[in-house]
Coordinates of C-alpha atoms and ligand atoms in Angstrom, one line a residue:
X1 CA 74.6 215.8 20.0
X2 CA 77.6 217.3 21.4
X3 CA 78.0 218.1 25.3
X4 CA 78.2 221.9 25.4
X5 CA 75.9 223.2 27.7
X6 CA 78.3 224.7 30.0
X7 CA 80.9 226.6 27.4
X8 CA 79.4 229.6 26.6
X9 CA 79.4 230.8 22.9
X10 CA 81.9 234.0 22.6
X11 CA 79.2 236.7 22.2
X12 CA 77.3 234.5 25.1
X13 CA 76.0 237.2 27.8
X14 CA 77.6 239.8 25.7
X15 CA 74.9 242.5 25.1
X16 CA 75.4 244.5 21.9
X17 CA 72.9 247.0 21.1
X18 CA 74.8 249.0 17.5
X19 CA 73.1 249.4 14.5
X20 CA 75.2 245.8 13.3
X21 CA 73.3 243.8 15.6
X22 CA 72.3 240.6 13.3
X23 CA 69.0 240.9 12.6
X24 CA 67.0 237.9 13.9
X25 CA 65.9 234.8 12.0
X26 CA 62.0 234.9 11.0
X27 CA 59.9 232.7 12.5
X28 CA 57.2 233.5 10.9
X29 CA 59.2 233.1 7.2
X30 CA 60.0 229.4 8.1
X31 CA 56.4 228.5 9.0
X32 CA 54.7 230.3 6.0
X33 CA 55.3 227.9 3.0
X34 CA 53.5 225.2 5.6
X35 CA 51.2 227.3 7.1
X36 CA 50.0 227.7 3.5
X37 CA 50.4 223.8 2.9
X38 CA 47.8 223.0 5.7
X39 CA 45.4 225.7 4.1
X40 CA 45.4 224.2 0.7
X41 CA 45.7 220.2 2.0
X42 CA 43.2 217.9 4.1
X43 CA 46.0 216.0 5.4
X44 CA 47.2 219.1 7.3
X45 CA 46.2 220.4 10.6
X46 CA 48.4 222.9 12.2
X47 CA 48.3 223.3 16.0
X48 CA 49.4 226.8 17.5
X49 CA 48.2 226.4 20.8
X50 CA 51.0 225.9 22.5
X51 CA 52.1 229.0 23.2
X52 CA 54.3 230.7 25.7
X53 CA 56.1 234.6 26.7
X54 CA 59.5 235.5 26.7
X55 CA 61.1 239.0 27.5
X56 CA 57.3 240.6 26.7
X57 CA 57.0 238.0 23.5
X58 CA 54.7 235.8 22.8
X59 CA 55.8 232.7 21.5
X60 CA 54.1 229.4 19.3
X61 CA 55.7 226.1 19.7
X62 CA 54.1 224.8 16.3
X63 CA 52.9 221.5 15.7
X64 CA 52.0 219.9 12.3
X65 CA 49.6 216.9 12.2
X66 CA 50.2 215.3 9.4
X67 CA 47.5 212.5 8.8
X68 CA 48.5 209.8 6.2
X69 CA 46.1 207.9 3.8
X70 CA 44.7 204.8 6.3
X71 CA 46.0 201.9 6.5
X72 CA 43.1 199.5 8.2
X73 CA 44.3 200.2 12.0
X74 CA 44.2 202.7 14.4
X75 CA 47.2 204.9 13.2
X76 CA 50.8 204.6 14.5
X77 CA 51.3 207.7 16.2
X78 CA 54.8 209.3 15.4
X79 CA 56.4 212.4 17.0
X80 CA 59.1 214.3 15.0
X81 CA 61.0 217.2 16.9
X82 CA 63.1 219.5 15.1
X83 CA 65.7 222.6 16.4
X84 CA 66.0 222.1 19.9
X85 CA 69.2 223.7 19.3
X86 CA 68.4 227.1 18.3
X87 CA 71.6 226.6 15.9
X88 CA 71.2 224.0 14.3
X89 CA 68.8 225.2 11.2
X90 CA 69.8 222.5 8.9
X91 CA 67.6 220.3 10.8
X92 CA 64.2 222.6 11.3
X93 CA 64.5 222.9 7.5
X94 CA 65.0 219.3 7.1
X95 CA 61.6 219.1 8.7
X96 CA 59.8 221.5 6.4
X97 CA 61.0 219.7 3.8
X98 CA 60.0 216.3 4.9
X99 CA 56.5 218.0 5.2
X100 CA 56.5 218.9 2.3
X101 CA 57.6 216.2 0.7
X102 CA 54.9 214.3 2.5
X103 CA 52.1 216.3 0.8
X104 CA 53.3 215.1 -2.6
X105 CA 53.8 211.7 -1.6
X106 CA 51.1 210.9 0.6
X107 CA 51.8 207.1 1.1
X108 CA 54.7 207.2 2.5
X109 CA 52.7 207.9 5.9
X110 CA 50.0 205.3 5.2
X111 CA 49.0 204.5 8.0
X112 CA 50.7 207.0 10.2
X113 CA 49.8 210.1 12.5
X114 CA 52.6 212.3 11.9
X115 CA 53.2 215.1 14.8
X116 CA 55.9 217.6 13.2
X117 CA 57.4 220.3 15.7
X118 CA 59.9 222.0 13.3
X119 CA 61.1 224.4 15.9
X120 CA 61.1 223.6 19.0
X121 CA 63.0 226.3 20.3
X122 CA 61.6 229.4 18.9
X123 CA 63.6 231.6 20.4
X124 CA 67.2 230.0 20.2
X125 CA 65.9 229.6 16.2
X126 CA 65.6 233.5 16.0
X127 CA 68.9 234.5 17.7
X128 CA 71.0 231.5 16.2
X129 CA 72.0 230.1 19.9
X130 CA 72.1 226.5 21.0
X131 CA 70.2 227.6 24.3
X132 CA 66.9 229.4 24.3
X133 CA 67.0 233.2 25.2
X134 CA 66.8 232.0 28.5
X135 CA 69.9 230.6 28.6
X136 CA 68.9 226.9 28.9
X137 CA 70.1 224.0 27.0
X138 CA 66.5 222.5 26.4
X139 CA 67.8 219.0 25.3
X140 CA 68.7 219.0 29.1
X141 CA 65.5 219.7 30.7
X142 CA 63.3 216.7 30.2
X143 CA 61.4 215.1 32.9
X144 CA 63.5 217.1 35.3
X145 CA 61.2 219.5 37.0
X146 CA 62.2 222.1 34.5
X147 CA 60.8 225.4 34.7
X148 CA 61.4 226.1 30.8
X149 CA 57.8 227.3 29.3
X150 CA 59.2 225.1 26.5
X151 CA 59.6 221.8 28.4
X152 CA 56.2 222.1 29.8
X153 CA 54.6 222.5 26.5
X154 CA 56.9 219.9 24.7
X155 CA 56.5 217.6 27.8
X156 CA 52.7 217.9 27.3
X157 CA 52.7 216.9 23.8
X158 CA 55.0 213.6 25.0
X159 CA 52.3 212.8 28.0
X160 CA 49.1 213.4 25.7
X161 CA 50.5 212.0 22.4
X162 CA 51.5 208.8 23.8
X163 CA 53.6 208.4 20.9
X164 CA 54.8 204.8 19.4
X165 CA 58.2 206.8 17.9
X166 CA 60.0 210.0 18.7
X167 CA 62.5 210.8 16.3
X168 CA 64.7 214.4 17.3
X169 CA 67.0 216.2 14.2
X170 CA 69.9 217.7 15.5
X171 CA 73.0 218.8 13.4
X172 CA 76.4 218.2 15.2
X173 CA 79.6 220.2 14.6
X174 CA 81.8 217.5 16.2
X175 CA 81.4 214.3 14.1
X176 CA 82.6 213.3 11.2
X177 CA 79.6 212.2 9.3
X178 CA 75.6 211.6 10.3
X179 CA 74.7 209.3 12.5
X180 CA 72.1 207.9 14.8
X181 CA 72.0 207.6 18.9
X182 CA 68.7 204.5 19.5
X183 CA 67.3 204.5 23.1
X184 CA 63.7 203.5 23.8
X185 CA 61.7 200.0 22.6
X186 CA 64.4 197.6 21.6
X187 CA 63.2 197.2 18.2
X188 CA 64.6 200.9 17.6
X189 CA 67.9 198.6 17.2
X190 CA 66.3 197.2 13.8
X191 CA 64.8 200.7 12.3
X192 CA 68.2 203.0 12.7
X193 CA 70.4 200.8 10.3
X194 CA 68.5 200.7 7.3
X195 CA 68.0 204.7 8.2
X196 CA 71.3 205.1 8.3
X197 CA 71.9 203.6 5.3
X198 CA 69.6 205.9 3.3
X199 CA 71.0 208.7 4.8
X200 CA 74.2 207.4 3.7
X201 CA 73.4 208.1 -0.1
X202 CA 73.8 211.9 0.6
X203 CA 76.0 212.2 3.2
X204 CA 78.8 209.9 5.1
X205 CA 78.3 208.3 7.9
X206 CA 80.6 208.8 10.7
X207 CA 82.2 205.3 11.7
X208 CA 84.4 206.6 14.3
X209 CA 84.5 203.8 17.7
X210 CA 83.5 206.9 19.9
X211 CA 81.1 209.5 19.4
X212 CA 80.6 212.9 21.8
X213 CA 82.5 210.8 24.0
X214 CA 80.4 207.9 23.8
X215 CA 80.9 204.6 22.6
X216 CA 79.6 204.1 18.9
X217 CA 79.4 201.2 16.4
X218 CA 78.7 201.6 12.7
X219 CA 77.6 205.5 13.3
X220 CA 74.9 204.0 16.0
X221 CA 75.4 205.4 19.9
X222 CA 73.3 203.7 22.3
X223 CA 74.0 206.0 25.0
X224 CA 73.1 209.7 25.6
X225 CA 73.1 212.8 28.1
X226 CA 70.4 213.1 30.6
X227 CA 67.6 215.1 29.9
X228 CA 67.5 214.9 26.7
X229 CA 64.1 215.0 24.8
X230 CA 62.2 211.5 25.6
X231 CA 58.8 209.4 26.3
X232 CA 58.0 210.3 29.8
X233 CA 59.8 207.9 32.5
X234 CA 57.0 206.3 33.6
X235 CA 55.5 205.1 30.0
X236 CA 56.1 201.4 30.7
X237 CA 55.5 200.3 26.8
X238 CA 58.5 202.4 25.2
X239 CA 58.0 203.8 22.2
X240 CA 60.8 203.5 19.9
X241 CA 63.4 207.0 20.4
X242 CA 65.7 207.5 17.6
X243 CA 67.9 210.7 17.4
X244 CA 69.6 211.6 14.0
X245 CA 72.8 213.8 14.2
X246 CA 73.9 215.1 10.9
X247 CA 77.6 216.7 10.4
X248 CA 77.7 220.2 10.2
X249 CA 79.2 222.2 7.3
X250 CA 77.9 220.4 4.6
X251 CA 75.4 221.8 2.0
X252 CA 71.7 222.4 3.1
X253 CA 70.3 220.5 0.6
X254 CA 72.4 217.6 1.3
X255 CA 71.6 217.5 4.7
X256 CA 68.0 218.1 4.1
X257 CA 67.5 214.9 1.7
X258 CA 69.9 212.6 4.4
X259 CA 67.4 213.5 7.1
X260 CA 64.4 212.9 4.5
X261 CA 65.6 209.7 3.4
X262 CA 66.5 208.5 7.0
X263 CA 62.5 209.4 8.4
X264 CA 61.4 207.9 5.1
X265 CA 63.3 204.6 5.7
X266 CA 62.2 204.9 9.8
X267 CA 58.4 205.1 8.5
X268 CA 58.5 202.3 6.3
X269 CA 60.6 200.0 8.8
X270 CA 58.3 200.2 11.6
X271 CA 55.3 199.6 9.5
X272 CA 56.6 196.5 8.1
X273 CA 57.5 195.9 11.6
X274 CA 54.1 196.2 13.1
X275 CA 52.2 194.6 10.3
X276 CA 55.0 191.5 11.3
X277 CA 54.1 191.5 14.9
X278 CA 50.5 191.7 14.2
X279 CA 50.6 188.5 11.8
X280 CA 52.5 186.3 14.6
Ligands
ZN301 ZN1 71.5 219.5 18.7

């Protein structure tokens, strides 16, 4: 997750306006392969309402609905959140990838309501920052009477959706290997093991006693900063909150299919869990 809200980066606040000026990371690139997806596919419903202004541009927080073949029951409502860190890409693409491996294999959401937000902050995505152009560190803004356009929108998705699972991706540069921080429903404590586990066939899992500072066992933290992206506080019935942290440095791909397996094994844990529950 790693705690660096207050160092700024080295070009932080550093306005360079020269013809060598990176050019910025395309939104509208990332979303096209799945914009295309939900055209083509009856499982897909894209949502770009949730929109917002920065600097004189207009912004979509995108949102994938991904409905899985049913399973009998209402569906299990599951919220997946993606690049809240404008620099960690690794994990936004992890997300268009699960998407899209979700259109060829279908049943692994049976039963499920899937709501994918890829990139959740836009603008931190195009300039390659860990805060949005505004500055902010949005994984600190949560139910804290933020005044991030962001938050609001994200926090209106968490309020609306009354989700039974939020799962975040983030990429970490100070771990040793992936790994997974539970909070939430105490059942979370049985899905993140056998997730960590399949995300352990593509990448290692950091087994360090202390992660970011916090205490850790077998790559699992049970602890984390506040504000970060949650249920609202006053949802007495938790759903179950699972963040993944992946190492950084390692190849895309690999760190694609780690977080694929790892949602893959989440899915398929908590349905077996609920079908368990529901036959007591
Ligand atoms: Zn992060």
């Amino acid at each position: 997750m790693k705690n660096k809200s207050s160092v700024a980066r080295p070009d932080a606040g550093v306005k360079v306006r020269n013809p060598v000026t990176p050019a910025r990371r395309s939104l509208a690139d990332l979303l096209a392969p799945l914009d295309q997806l939900a055209e083509d596919s009856p499982n897909f419903v894209i949502n770009r309402e949730a929109r917002f202004d920065m600097e004189g541009q207009s912004y979509v927080l995108p949102r994938y609905l991904f409905i899985g073949p049913k399973s009998g029951d209402a569906p299990i409502r599951i919220g997946i959140f993606a690049g809240i860190h404008g620099d960690e890409p690794e994990a936004v693409y992890a997300a268009v990838r699960f998407l899209r491996f979700l259109e060829t294999y279908a049943d692994l959401a049976a039963g499920y309501c899937l709501s994918v937000y890829p990139v959740c902050n836009p603008t931190g995505f195009e300039d390659n920052t860990r805060q949005s152009r505004r500055g902010k560190d949005l994984n600190r803004e949560f139910w804290g009477n933020s005044a991030e356009p962001e938050i609001a929108l994200m926090q209106a998705e968490l309020i609306a959706r009354c989700f039974h699972g939020i799962i975040s991706l983030h990429v970490d540069d100070t771990c040793d290997g992936f790994y997974g921080i539970v909070g939430g429903a105490t059942l979370t404590e049985y899905l993140i093991k056998p997730a960590l586990r399949a995300a352990d066939k593509f990448l290692p899992l950091d087994k360090r006693a202390q992660i970011d500072g916090f205490p850790a066992r077998d790559a699992v933290v049970r602890e984390s900063f506040p504000g970060v992206l949650r249920a609202p506080p006053s949802v007495r019935s938790r759903p179950f909150e699972i963040i993944l942290e992946a190492p950084e440095g390692r190849p895309t791909f690999l760190t694609e299919w780690a977080f694929v397996a790892a949602l893959e094994s989440i899915l398929a844990g908590y349905r077996k869990l609920i079908a368990y529950a529901q036959n007591l």
